[in-house]
Backbone as JSON, one array per atom type, in Angstrom:
{
  "sequence": "MGRALIEAVVQDDAFALGAVFARSGSPLLGRDAGELAGLGHCGVAVTGDLESGIADFDVLIDFTLPEGTLRHAQTCARHGRPIVIGTTGFSAGQRMQLDEASRHIPLLLAPNMSVGVNLCLMLLETAARVLGDSVDIEVIEAHHRHKVDAPSGTALEMGRVVADALGRNLETCAVYGREGRTGPRPNGIIGFETIRAGDIVGEHTVMFAGAGERVEIAHKASSRMTFAHGALRAAAWIPGRPAGVYDMRDVLGLA",
  "N": [[0.87, -6.87, -9.73], [-0.26, -5.77, -11.86], [-1.4, -7.38, -13.2], [-3.33, -8.28, -11.86], [-5.32, -5.91, -11.52], [-5.89, -5.52, -13.98], [-7.68, -7.66, -14.28], [-9.26, -7.41, -12.17], [-10.94, -4.83, -13.21], [-11.73, -4.84, -15.1], [-13.54, -7.55, -15.03], [-15.3, -6.41, -13.82], [-18.37, -4.83, -13.78], [-19.32, -1.88, -13.31], [-16.84, -0.59, -13.82], [-14.99, 0.77, -16.25], [-12.31, -0.03, -18.53], [-10.19, 2.01, -19.78], [-7.03, 2.87, -20.03], [-4.26, 0.91, -20.03], [-1.02, 1.4, -18.41], [2.62, 0.84, -18.9], [6.34, 0.25, -17.94], [8.74, 2.77, -19.64], [10.4, 1.68, -22.3], [9.19, -1.44, -21.69], [9.22, -5.1, -22.38], [6.31, -5.38, -22.44], [5.06, -3.89, -23.52], [2.49, -2.49, -26.19], [1.33, -4.34, -26.11], [-1.74, -6.64, -25.99], [-3.22, -5.73, -23.04], [-6.26, -7.28, -21.9], [-5.54, -9.7, -22.59], [-2.92, -10.16, -21.64], [-3.31, -10.96, -18.76], [-4.83, -12.73, -19.27], [-7.91, -12.82, -20.5], [-8.86, -12.49, -22.82], [-9.11, -10.95, -26.16], [-9.48, -7.67, -24.99], [-9.06, -5.26, -26.67], [-7.29, -2.74, -25.49], [-4.23, -1.21, -25.65], [-1.02, -2.17, -23.8], [1.1, 1.13, -22.75], [3.41, 3.77, -23.05], [3.07, 5.81, -22.72], [1.87, 8.19, -20.41], [1.41, 10.95, -20.2], [-0.08, 11.17, -23.47], [-2.49, 9.79, -23.52], [-3.87, 10.44, -21.11], [-6.18, 11.56, -21.38], [-7.94, 9.47, -21.37], [-8.69, 8.16, -18.98], [-10.74, 9.03, -16.02], [-9.71, 7.83, -13.31], [-6.43, 7.31, -11.94], [-4.65, 4.48, -11.04], [-2.05, 3.19, -9.25], [0.5, 1.46, -9.17], [3.49, 0.71, -8.45], [7.18, 1.85, -8.96], [8.82, 4.14, -6.27], [9.61, 5.78, -8.05], [9.01, 6.28, -10.29], [6.53, 6.37, -9.69], [5.69, 8.84, -8.56], [6.4, 10.62, -10.67], [4.3, 9.94, -11.84], [1.92, 10.79, -10.22], [2.24, 13.79, -10.53], [1.91, 14.44, -13.37], [-0.85, 13.59, -13.38], [-1.42, 15.44, -11.54], [-0.88, 18.06, -13.11], [-2.95, 17.64, -15.08], [-5.32, 17.56, -12.91], [-6.08, 15.04, -12.82], [-7.24, 12.86, -10.02], [-5.86, 10.22, -8.62], [-5.21, 6.65, -7.12], [-2.52, 5.87, -4.63], [-0.61, 2.53, -4.05], [1.79, 2.38, -3.93], [5.02, 1.61, -1.76], [7.54, 2.21, -0.15], [8.44, 5.52, -0.28], [10.84, 7.65, 0.64], [10.9, 10.83, 2.94], [11.82, 12.71, 1.5], [10.42, 11.86, -0.92], [7.24, 12.25, -0.28], [7.15, 14.26, 0.47], [6.79, 15.4, -1.59], [5.03, 14.03, -3.16], [2.98, 15.23, -1.5], [2.44, 17.81, -2.39], [1.72, 17.23, -4.83], [-0.55, 16.99, -4.29], [-1.9, 19.26, -3.41], [-3.16, 19.75, -5.8], [-5.04, 17.49, -6.48], [-7.21, 14.87, -5.73], [-5.78, 12.67, -3.85], [-4.84, 9.28, -3.14], [-2.78, 7.38, -0.61], [-2.21, 4.69, 0.28], [-0.92, 1.73, 1.92], [-1.39, -0.1, 1.91], [-4.67, -1.58, 0.39], [-6.22, -3.06, 1.38], [-9.16, -4.75, 2.57], [-9.85, -6.06, 5.0], [-6.0, -5.14, 6.15], [-6.81, -2.53, 6.3], [-8.93, -3.05, 8.65], [-7.48, -4.26, 10.85], [-5.69, -2.22, 11.39], [-7.39, -0.87, 12.66], [-8.0, -2.39, 14.9], [-5.3, -2.53, 16.05], [-5.0, -0.27, 17.35], [-6.93, 0.01, 19.37], [-5.64, -2.42, 20.91], [-3.02, -0.69, 21.24], [-3.34, 0.67, 22.65], [-4.31, -0.67, 25.27], [-3.2, -2.05, 26.51], [-0.83, -1.51, 26.51], [2.09, -0.03, 28.06], [3.0, -2.12, 29.63], [3.33, -4.21, 28.01], [5.78, -6.22, 25.29], [6.46, -5.52, 21.76], [6.71, -6.6, 18.09], [6.5, -6.86, 15.38], [6.21, -8.85, 12.69], [6.99, -10.18, 9.54], [5.79, -10.9, 5.72], [6.65, -11.35, 2.5], [6.75, -11.98, -1.24], [9.73, -13.69, -2.92], [10.54, -11.77, -4.79], [9.61, -9.13, -3.86], [10.88, -5.64, -3.51], [11.4, -3.94, -1.02], [12.24, -3.28, 2.64], [11.24, -2.9, 6.06], [7.92, -4.55, 4.96], [5.41, -1.44, 3.47], [2.99, -1.7, 4.59], [3.74, -3.56, 7.21], [5.23, -1.02, 8.02], [3.6, 1.01, 8.82], [2.1, -0.51, 10.59], [3.48, 0.03, 12.17], [3.93, 2.37, 12.91], [0.93, 3.43, 13.61], [0.86, 1.32, 16.39], [3.32, 3.2, 17.65], [1.86, 4.95, 17.59], [-0.73, 4.97, 19.07], [1.08, 4.92, 21.6], [2.09, 7.1, 21.5], [5.09, 7.74, 21.04], [8.02, 8.0, 18.85], [8.08, 6.57, 16.32], [10.37, 6.25, 14.24], [12.21, 6.86, 16.07], [12.33, 5.22, 18.07], [11.55, 2.09, 16.58], [13.01, -0.79, 16.05], [15.66, -2.73, 13.38], [15.54, -5.97, 12.6], [17.64, -8.05, 14.12], [21.09, -9.04, 15.6], [23.78, -11.48, 16.39], [25.2, -10.85, 19.66], [22.9, -8.97, 21.0], [21.75, -8.74, 23.96], [19.63, -7.92, 26.46], [16.31, -7.13, 26.25], [15.56, -3.66, 25.2], [13.36, -1.63, 27.33], [9.82, 0.26, 25.86], [10.79, -0.15, 23.04], [9.75, -0.98, 19.16], [9.84, -4.23, 17.9], [10.63, -5.29, 14.4], [10.41, -7.77, 12.03], [11.66, -9.14, 8.96], [10.87, -11.18, 6.28], [11.29, -12.83, 3.28], [10.71, -15.35, 0.69], [9.61, -17.46, -1.49], [6.82, -17.05, -3.27], [5.3, -16.12, -1.77], [1.95, -14.8, -0.84], [1.21, -12.16, 0.68], [1.68, -11.41, 4.3], [1.24, -10.67, 7.63], [1.67, -9.69, 11.01], [1.46, -8.34, 14.34], [2.47, -8.94, 17.12], [1.98, -8.31, 21.14], [3.34, -9.31, 23.97], [2.89, -10.13, 26.52], [3.76, -10.79, 30.24], [3.25, -14.64, 30.71], [0.98, -14.24, 29.55], [-0.09, -13.62, 25.98], [-1.0, -11.21, 22.97], [-1.88, -11.81, 19.31], [-2.04, -10.82, 16.56], [-2.89, -10.39, 12.94], [-2.35, -10.77, 9.77], [-3.31, -12.3, 6.92], [-3.27, -12.12, 3.57], [-3.21, -14.5, 0.5], [-4.05, -13.87, -2.35], [-3.24, -11.1, -4.78], [-5.87, -10.58, -5.92], [-7.57, -9.55, -4.02], [-6.27, -7.25, -2.83], [-6.71, -5.71, -5.29], [-9.06, -5.63, -5.6], [-9.74, -3.6, -3.42], [-8.22, -1.78, -4.59], [-10.31, -0.94, -6.54], [-12.4, -0.53, -5.46], [-11.54, 2.13, -4.26], [-10.44, 4.3, -5.69], [-13.36, 4.57, -7.54], [-14.21, 5.47, -5.11], [-12.84, 8.7, -5.01], [-13.58, 10.12, -6.8], [-14.54, 13.22, -7.03], [-13.57, 14.2, -4.83], [-12.51, 16.76, -2.31], [-9.08, 18.32, -3.5], [-6.13, 16.6, -2.05], [-4.47, 14.99, 0.88], [-5.62, 11.16, 1.28], [-6.38, 8.28, 2.72], [-6.8, 4.95, 3.14], [-9.23, 4.24, 4.84], [-10.06, 6.38, 4.98], [-12.19, 5.44, 2.95], [-12.96, 3.97, 3.64], [-14.52, 4.41, 5.48], [-13.75, 4.57, 8.21], [-11.45, 6.7, 9.69]],
  "CA": [[-0.23, -5.91, -9.4], [-0.65, -4.72, -12.47], [-2.89, -7.78, -14.33], [-5.11, -8.24, -10.56], [-5.93, -4.94, -11.45], [-6.73, -5.37, -15.45], [-9.1, -8.74, -14.37], [-10.57, -6.51, -11.42], [-12.03, -3.78, -13.44], [-12.66, -5.59, -16.55], [-14.92, -8.12, -15.04], [-16.51, -4.93, -12.69], [-19.12, -3.73, -15.06], [-19.12, -0.49, -12.85], [-15.82, 0.03, -14.13], [-14.77, 0.54, -17.9], [-11.08, -0.36, -18.42], [-9.26, 3.09, -20.15], [-5.43, 2.61, -20.66], [-2.73, 0.75, -19.0], [0.97, 1.85, -18.95], [3.58, 0.74, -18.3], [7.56, 1.98, -18.05], [9.62, 2.76, -21.05], [10.5, -0.1, -22.95], [8.63, -2.59, -21.42], [8.34, -5.36, -23.3], [4.94, -5.07, -23.07], [4.62, -2.26, -24.88], [2.1, -1.93, -27.5], [0.19, -5.84, -25.66], [-3.67, -6.52, -25.19], [-4.07, -6.07, -21.76], [-7.04, -7.89, -21.5], [-5.18, -10.74, -23.23], [-2.03, -10.16, -20.87], [-4.34, -11.11, -17.98], [-5.18, -14.14, -19.68], [-8.75, -12.25, -20.45], [-9.01, -12.42, -24.03], [-8.4, -9.64, -26.1], [-10.2, -6.31, -24.76], [-9.56, -3.92, -27.05], [-6.77, -1.79, -24.81], [-3.53, -1.7, -25.59], [-0.04, -0.87, -23.02], [1.7, 1.81, -23.13], [4.7, 3.54, -21.68], [2.76, 7.68, -22.54], [0.73, 8.99, -19.22], [0.49, 12.81, -20.92], [-0.35, 11.09, -24.41], [-3.1, 9.47, -22.68], [-4.25, 11.35, -19.63], [-7.68, 11.59, -21.09], [-8.54, 7.96, -21.37], [-9.47, 8.04, -17.46], [-10.93, 9.68, -14.58], [-8.69, 7.69, -11.78], [-4.83, 6.08, -11.76], [-4.49, 3.66, -10.0], [-0.64, 3.32, -9.29], [1.21, 0.13, -8.3], [4.51, 1.0, -9.47], [8.33, 2.0, -7.94], [8.68, 5.44, -6.16], [10.6, 7.43, -9.27], [7.88, 6.09, -11.52], [4.8, 7.28, -8.93], [6.16, 10.76, -8.43], [5.97, 11.44, -12.47], [2.4, 9.9, -12.25], [1.54, 12.13, -9.54], [2.24, 15.53, -10.82], [0.81, 14.22, -14.33], [-1.88, 13.54, -12.93], [-2.03, 16.86, -10.93], [-1.4, 19.13, -14.35], [-4.68, 17.91, -16.03], [-7.01, 17.35, -12.28], [-7.21, 13.48, -13.25], [-8.15, 11.71, -9.11], [-4.63, 8.67, -8.04], [-4.71, 5.97, -6.73], [-1.26, 5.43, -5.31], [-0.49, 1.28, -3.57], [3.53, 1.75, -4.33], [5.71, 1.61, -0.74], [9.11, 3.03, -0.4], [8.99, 5.87, -0.38], [11.59, 8.49, 1.29], [10.13, 10.93, 3.16], [11.67, 13.79, 0.5], [9.4, 11.92, -1.98], [5.84, 12.4, -0.04], [7.44, 15.99, -0.21], [6.4, 15.53, -3.12], [3.45, 13.53, -3.22], [1.79, 16.13, -0.09], [2.51, 19.11, -3.06], [0.61, 17.0, -6.47], [-2.6, 16.36, -3.97], [-2.66, 20.56, -3.46], [-4.08, 20.53, -6.46], [-5.95, 16.73, -6.8], [-7.2, 14.16, -4.68], [-4.82, 11.67, -4.21], [-5.05, 8.46, -2.23], [-2.13, 6.85, -1.09], [-2.46, 3.65, 1.18], [0.38, 0.82, 1.34], [-2.43, -1.49, 1.52], [-5.4, -1.79, -0.61], [-6.71, -4.93, 1.76], [-10.19, -4.35, 4.18], [-8.77, -6.99, 6.32], [-5.37, -4.98, 7.28], [-7.67, -1.61, 7.85], [-9.02, -3.26, 9.9], [-6.39, -4.6, 11.61], [-5.2, -1.16, 11.33], [-7.59, -0.06, 14.02], [-7.78, -2.92, 16.3], [-3.72, -2.68, 16.66], [-4.33, 0.77, 17.6], [-6.89, -0.04, 20.32], [-4.8, -3.35, 21.77], [-1.89, -0.57, 21.79], [-4.13, 1.74, 23.87], [-5.02, -1.33, 26.59], [-2.19, -2.81, 26.44], [0.38, -0.26, 27.21], [3.86, -0.16, 28.26], [3.81, -3.9, 29.83], [4.25, -5.63, 26.75], [6.58, -6.18, 23.82], [5.61, -5.46, 20.32], [7.7, -7.18, 17.32], [5.8, -6.46, 14.34], [6.51, -9.7, 11.35], [6.21, -9.35, 7.93], [6.14, -12.0, 4.65], [6.11, -11.33, 1.57], [7.67, -13.07, -1.85], [11.07, -13.33, -2.9], [10.47, -10.56, -5.77], [9.89, -7.92, -3.23], [12.07, -4.54, -3.13], [11.58, -2.94, 0.08], [11.86, -4.21, 3.64], [9.83, -4.02, 6.22], [6.72, -3.78, 4.24], [4.94, -0.72, 3.76], [1.85, -2.16, 5.68], [4.6, -3.3, 8.33], [5.49, 0.23, 8.98], [2.29, 1.72, 8.91], [1.23, -1.06, 11.88], [4.76, 0.22, 13.76], [3.28, 3.76, 13.35], [-0.14, 3.18, 14.04], [1.71, 1.63, 17.25], [3.74, 3.7, 18.16], [0.89, 6.71, 18.14], [-0.67, 5.45, 20.03], [1.42, 4.8, 22.77], [2.82, 8.13, 22.41], [5.94, 7.11, 20.84], [8.22, 8.71, 18.23], [8.85, 5.19, 15.3], [11.52, 6.6, 14.28], [13.18, 6.73, 17.02], [11.97, 3.63, 19.5], [11.89, 0.99, 15.89], [14.42, -1.91, 15.63], [14.81, -3.65, 12.01], [16.14, -6.79, 12.68], [18.85, -8.13, 15.35], [21.79, -10.27, 15.44], [25.14, -11.23, 17.63], [24.82, -10.37, 21.06], [22.51, -7.8, 21.38], [21.4, -7.7, 25.05], [18.13, -8.11, 27.05], [15.85, -5.36, 25.36], [15.5, -2.61, 25.88], [12.32, -0.58, 27.61], [10.02, 0.95, 24.7], [10.73, -0.58, 21.4], [8.96, -1.76, 18.63], [11.03, -4.76, 16.75], [10.75, -5.58, 12.99], [11.13, -8.92, 11.65], [11.34, -9.59, 7.89], [10.83, -12.78, 5.48], [11.26, -12.73, 2.02], [10.06, -16.13, 0.27], [8.35, -17.91, -2.39], [5.69, -16.71, -3.39], [3.93, -15.43, -0.36], [1.31, -12.66, -1.47], [1.74, -11.21, 2.01], [1.5, -12.04, 5.87], [1.68, -9.47, 8.59], [1.44, -9.95, 12.11], [1.42, -8.25, 15.76], [2.56, -9.52, 18.56], [2.09, -7.82, 22.23], [4.11, -9.87, 24.07], [3.17, -10.05, 28.06], [4.13, -11.6, 31.6], [1.9, -14.51, 31.16], [-0.01, -14.5, 27.27], [0.19, -12.96, 24.13], [-2.01, -10.97, 21.8], [-1.06, -11.72, 17.58], [-3.2, -9.62, 15.61], [-2.63, -11.26, 12.08], [-3.68, -10.88, 8.58], [-3.5, -13.45, 5.23], [-3.91, -12.58, 1.82], [-3.91, -16.13, -0.51], [-4.24, -13.3, -3.23], [-3.78, -10.16, -5.03], [-7.81, -9.8, -6.2], [-7.79, -8.61, -2.55], [-5.92, -5.67, -3.09], [-6.76, -5.38, -6.61], [-10.66, -5.19, -5.38], [-9.87, -2.43, -2.35], [-7.73, -0.12, -4.81], [-11.47, -0.46, -6.98], [-13.67, 0.53, -3.85], [-10.65, 4.04, -3.9], [-10.68, 4.51, -7.15], [-14.18, 4.9, -7.03], [-14.58, 6.86, -4.06], [-12.07, 9.04, -4.82], [-13.9, 10.94, -7.72], [-15.26, 14.77, -6.48], [-13.38, 14.86, -3.42], [-12.04, 18.09, -2.7], [-7.39, 17.95, -3.25], [-5.47, 16.78, -0.65], [-3.98, 13.22, 0.58], [-6.28, 10.1, 1.73], [-5.55, 6.77, 2.74], [-8.15, 3.76, 3.29], [-9.44, 4.61, 5.88], [-11.36, 7.67, 4.86], [-12.51, 5.25, 1.92], [-14.1, 2.56, 4.55], [-15.49, 4.75, 6.9], [-13.02, 4.66, 9.19], [-10.32, 7.53, 9.88]],
  "C": [[-1.23, -5.77, -10.76], [-1.72, -6.0, -13.67], [-3.59, -8.08, -13.52], [-5.88, -6.63, -11.15], [-6.52, -5.19, -12.88], [-7.44, -6.29, -14.55], [-9.67, -8.34, -13.32], [-11.46, -5.91, -12.27], [-12.64, -4.25, -14.73], [-13.33, -7.07, -16.09], [-15.82, -8.03, -13.65], [-16.74, -4.56, -14.04], [-19.29, -1.89, -14.18], [-18.0, 0.47, -13.07], [-15.31, -0.2, -15.39], [-12.94, 0.55, -17.38], [-10.14, 1.7, -19.9], [-8.0, 3.16, -21.12], [-5.17, 1.76, -19.24], [-1.25, 1.24, -19.69], [1.78, 1.46, -18.3], [5.28, 1.0, -18.74], [8.31, 1.52, -19.41], [10.24, 2.1, -21.2], [10.78, -1.06, -22.19], [8.54, -3.34, -22.27], [7.04, -5.49, -23.45], [4.05, -4.72, -23.41], [3.97, -2.71, -26.02], [0.91, -3.82, -27.18], [-0.8, -5.43, -25.72], [-3.07, -6.42, -24.14], [-5.16, -6.93, -20.96], [-6.73, -9.31, -21.93], [-3.11, -11.06, -22.44], [-2.62, -10.53, -19.31], [-4.41, -12.0, -18.11], [-6.6, -14.16, -19.85], [-8.85, -12.77, -21.68], [-8.31, -11.09, -24.63], [-9.51, -8.62, -25.57], [-9.77, -5.06, -25.6], [-8.26, -2.29, -26.2], [-5.04, -1.88, -25.01], [-2.43, -1.11, -24.67], [0.36, 0.05, -23.81], [2.08, 3.0, -22.6], [4.21, 5.58, -21.28], [1.68, 8.23, -21.47], [0.44, 10.14, -20.21], [0.23, 12.11, -21.6], [-2.11, 10.98, -24.39], [-3.86, 9.11, -21.63], [-5.93, 11.28, -19.96], [-8.89, 10.39, -21.86], [-9.41, 7.76, -20.26], [-9.98, 8.93, -16.94], [-9.63, 8.9, -13.47], [-7.6, 7.44, -12.74], [-4.99, 5.55, -11.35], [-3.09, 3.43, -10.43], [-0.14, 2.29, -8.48], [2.61, 0.07, -9.06], [5.9, 1.03, -8.55], [8.21, 3.92, -7.19], [8.79, 6.43, -7.3], [9.61, 7.46, -9.81], [6.04, 6.91, -10.73], [4.83, 8.52, -9.01], [6.46, 10.89, -9.74], [4.93, 11.3, -11.67], [1.51, 10.89, -12.1], [1.74, 13.18, -10.55], [1.39, 15.5, -12.36], [-0.31, 14.86, -13.95], [-2.63, 14.99, -11.66], [-2.49, 18.4, -11.66], [-2.76, 18.86, -15.15], [-5.68, 17.53, -14.69], [-7.61, 16.09, -12.96], [-6.26, 13.14, -11.05], [-6.41, 10.83, -9.21], [-4.88, 8.26, -7.25], [-3.57, 5.03, -5.82], [-1.29, 3.59, -4.21], [0.57, 1.32, -3.87], [3.93, 2.05, -2.54], [6.8, 2.04, -1.09], [9.67, 4.18, -0.4], [9.55, 7.16, 0.93], [10.8, 10.16, 1.82], [10.2, 12.7, 2.83], [10.55, 13.82, -0.52], [7.64, 11.91, -1.43], [5.68, 13.75, 0.13], [6.01, 16.33, -1.06], [5.24, 15.19, -3.63], [2.22, 14.69, -2.06], [1.91, 17.5, -1.47], [1.06, 18.52, -4.6], [-0.82, 17.17, -5.24], [-2.16, 18.18, -3.31], [-3.71, 20.27, -4.59], [-5.26, 19.41, -6.9], [-5.72, 15.92, -5.3], [-6.35, 13.27, -4.81], [-5.02, 10.61, -2.7], [-3.36, 7.44, -1.77], [-2.38, 5.96, 0.7], [-1.0, 2.33, 0.87], [-0.5, -0.32, 1.68], [-3.52, -1.89, 1.46], [-7.02, -2.75, 0.56], [-8.43, -3.99, 2.77], [-9.77, -4.66, 5.23], [-7.3, -6.05, 7.26], [-5.74, -3.49, 7.52], [-7.99, -2.36, 9.03], [-8.63, -3.61, 10.97], [-5.4, -3.47, 11.9], [-6.19, -0.76, 12.93], [-7.86, -0.64, 14.76], [-6.05, -2.89, 16.8], [-4.14, -0.86, 17.68], [-5.61, 0.64, 19.55], [-5.98, -0.93, 21.1], [-3.85, -1.97, 22.22], [-2.4, 0.58, 23.3], [-4.51, 1.05, 25.53], [-4.08, -1.9, 26.78], [-0.48, -2.19, 27.76], [1.76, -0.51, 27.22], [4.22, -1.28, 28.6], [4.09, -4.43, 28.87], [5.36, -5.56, 26.19], [6.14, -6.56, 22.78], [6.48, -5.74, 19.42], [6.04, -7.13, 16.33], [6.38, -7.33, 13.11], [6.12, -9.66, 10.17], [6.86, -10.05, 6.9], [5.75, -12.18, 4.02], [6.98, -12.23, 0.85], [8.45, -13.11, -2.11], [11.38, -12.15, -3.65], [10.16, -8.75, -4.88], [10.74, -7.14, -2.65], [12.57, -3.92, -1.89], [11.5, -3.68, 1.17], [12.37, -3.24, 4.42], [8.99, -3.35, 4.82], [6.26, -2.24, 4.43], [4.18, -0.58, 5.07], [2.53, -2.79, 6.73], [4.54, -2.06, 8.77], [4.57, 0.43, 9.53], [1.65, 1.41, 10.34], [2.39, -1.23, 13.15], [4.1, 1.99, 13.59], [2.35, 3.66, 14.03], [0.14, 3.25, 15.64], [1.72, 2.57, 18.26], [2.57, 4.97, 19.1], [0.14, 6.57, 19.32], [-0.38, 5.48, 21.28], [2.39, 6.03, 23.07], [4.26, 8.34, 21.91], [6.52, 7.61, 19.54], [8.79, 6.66, 17.31], [9.57, 5.23, 14.97], [12.77, 6.62, 14.84], [13.21, 5.1, 18.19], [12.04, 2.06, 17.83], [13.17, 0.22, 15.77], [14.25, -2.58, 14.68], [15.47, -4.87, 12.56], [17.74, -7.15, 14.45], [19.6, -9.69, 15.0], [23.15, -10.32, 16.11], [24.58, -10.83, 19.03], [23.84, -9.08, 21.34], [22.22, -7.63, 22.76], [20.29, -8.3, 25.27], [17.74, -6.81, 25.99], [15.28, -5.17, 26.37], [13.16, -2.44, 25.83], [11.85, 0.48, 26.55], [9.81, 0.67, 23.56], [9.6, -1.22, 20.53], [9.91, -2.48, 17.56], [10.4, -5.18, 15.26], [11.2, -6.61, 12.26], [10.65, -8.96, 10.03], [11.45, -11.11, 7.39], [10.43, -12.33, 4.27], [11.52, -14.5, 1.34], [9.24, -16.14, -0.71], [7.86, -17.57, -3.07], [4.56, -15.95, -2.65], [3.6, -14.14, -0.45], [1.91, -11.43, -0.36], [0.54, -11.15, 3.49], [1.75, -10.79, 6.69], [0.92, -9.67, 10.29], [2.34, -9.41, 13.43], [1.46, -8.21, 16.58], [2.95, -8.38, 19.73], [2.1, -9.1, 22.76], [4.26, -10.18, 25.83], [3.92, -10.64, 28.64], [2.93, -12.78, 31.72], [1.23, -15.27, 30.11], [0.38, -13.66, 26.94], [-0.74, -12.9, 22.62], [-1.33, -11.33, 20.65], [-2.24, -10.86, 17.37], [-2.28, -9.76, 14.08], [-3.56, -11.25, 10.73], [-2.25, -12.03, 7.14], [-3.47, -12.76, 3.99], [-3.07, -13.34, 0.9], [-3.99, -15.37, -1.1], [-4.4, -12.03, -3.27], [-4.86, -9.41, -5.35], [-7.82, -9.04, -4.93], [-6.9, -6.89, -2.32], [-6.59, -4.76, -3.95], [-8.43, -4.57, -6.24], [-10.76, -3.47, -4.42], [-9.33, -1.59, -3.76], [-9.61, 0.22, -6.15], [-12.18, -0.38, -6.12], [-12.97, 2.37, -3.52], [-11.45, 4.64, -4.81], [-12.35, 4.75, -7.56], [-15.47, 5.38, -6.41], [-14.42, 8.03, -4.32], [-12.9, 10.63, -5.6], [-14.72, 12.32, -7.09], [-14.37, 14.8, -5.18], [-12.65, 16.52, -3.64], [-10.18, 17.68, -2.46], [-7.04, 18.4, -1.86], [-4.96, 14.85, -0.86], [-5.31, 12.24, 1.94], [-5.44, 9.04, 2.24], [-7.48, 6.23, 2.89], [-9.38, 3.66, 4.07], [-10.7, 5.85, 6.28], [-12.2, 6.26, 3.24], [-13.46, 4.59, 2.6], [-14.79, 3.37, 5.46], [-14.68, 5.22, 8.2], [-12.72, 5.7, 10.31], [-11.92, 8.36, 11.25]]
}
């Protein structure tokens, strides 16, 4: 995602690339960000010290790992910088730490920055309420072989939206994968299936399967630029907002 974000910023006249950060010890440190993204020299070198570069940007976009994101959010909170977070895989305790940071700054947390995915979330809520408990619900997601968390944050958010619409608790009704003699399907569960293969950018399908018919709501991303452009839309929206936690539905006016 880093290269896609750099490309999106450099190619959009509404933004200026102020700084690019990578983890300590990364072989990318010191490299020109534009050259890394295949855009030619841009004059912004990759650095590993967010604290020393805090004055170089107005909004931080973070697509890293949960531990790194927490450190970055805390640094932004100390210095009053808004942060847009696309990282997934947070534990409940880590989410609490993000909530604490959001007491001081506007913090946007979205498992998926795609406009299309967030439209799907609206459609899922409607479908769940209309179809109710008369159907079996499955969430199927596929990503590239290097993705480290499963199910994806987007899949979990889709499941949460459906569960909330049905008055269920996702933590107690979710079933993750199946193996062996599982017996008949219990009522009221939401199933999750995960695929990790090749260079799949991201695919999500929610299946509502009833007697004699099946409704599927699906989103397929063919380029990471979809997520990069969504992140820029969020970065343009968040400055000046009151401290608190936001998501892409706020950005898109869907909340």
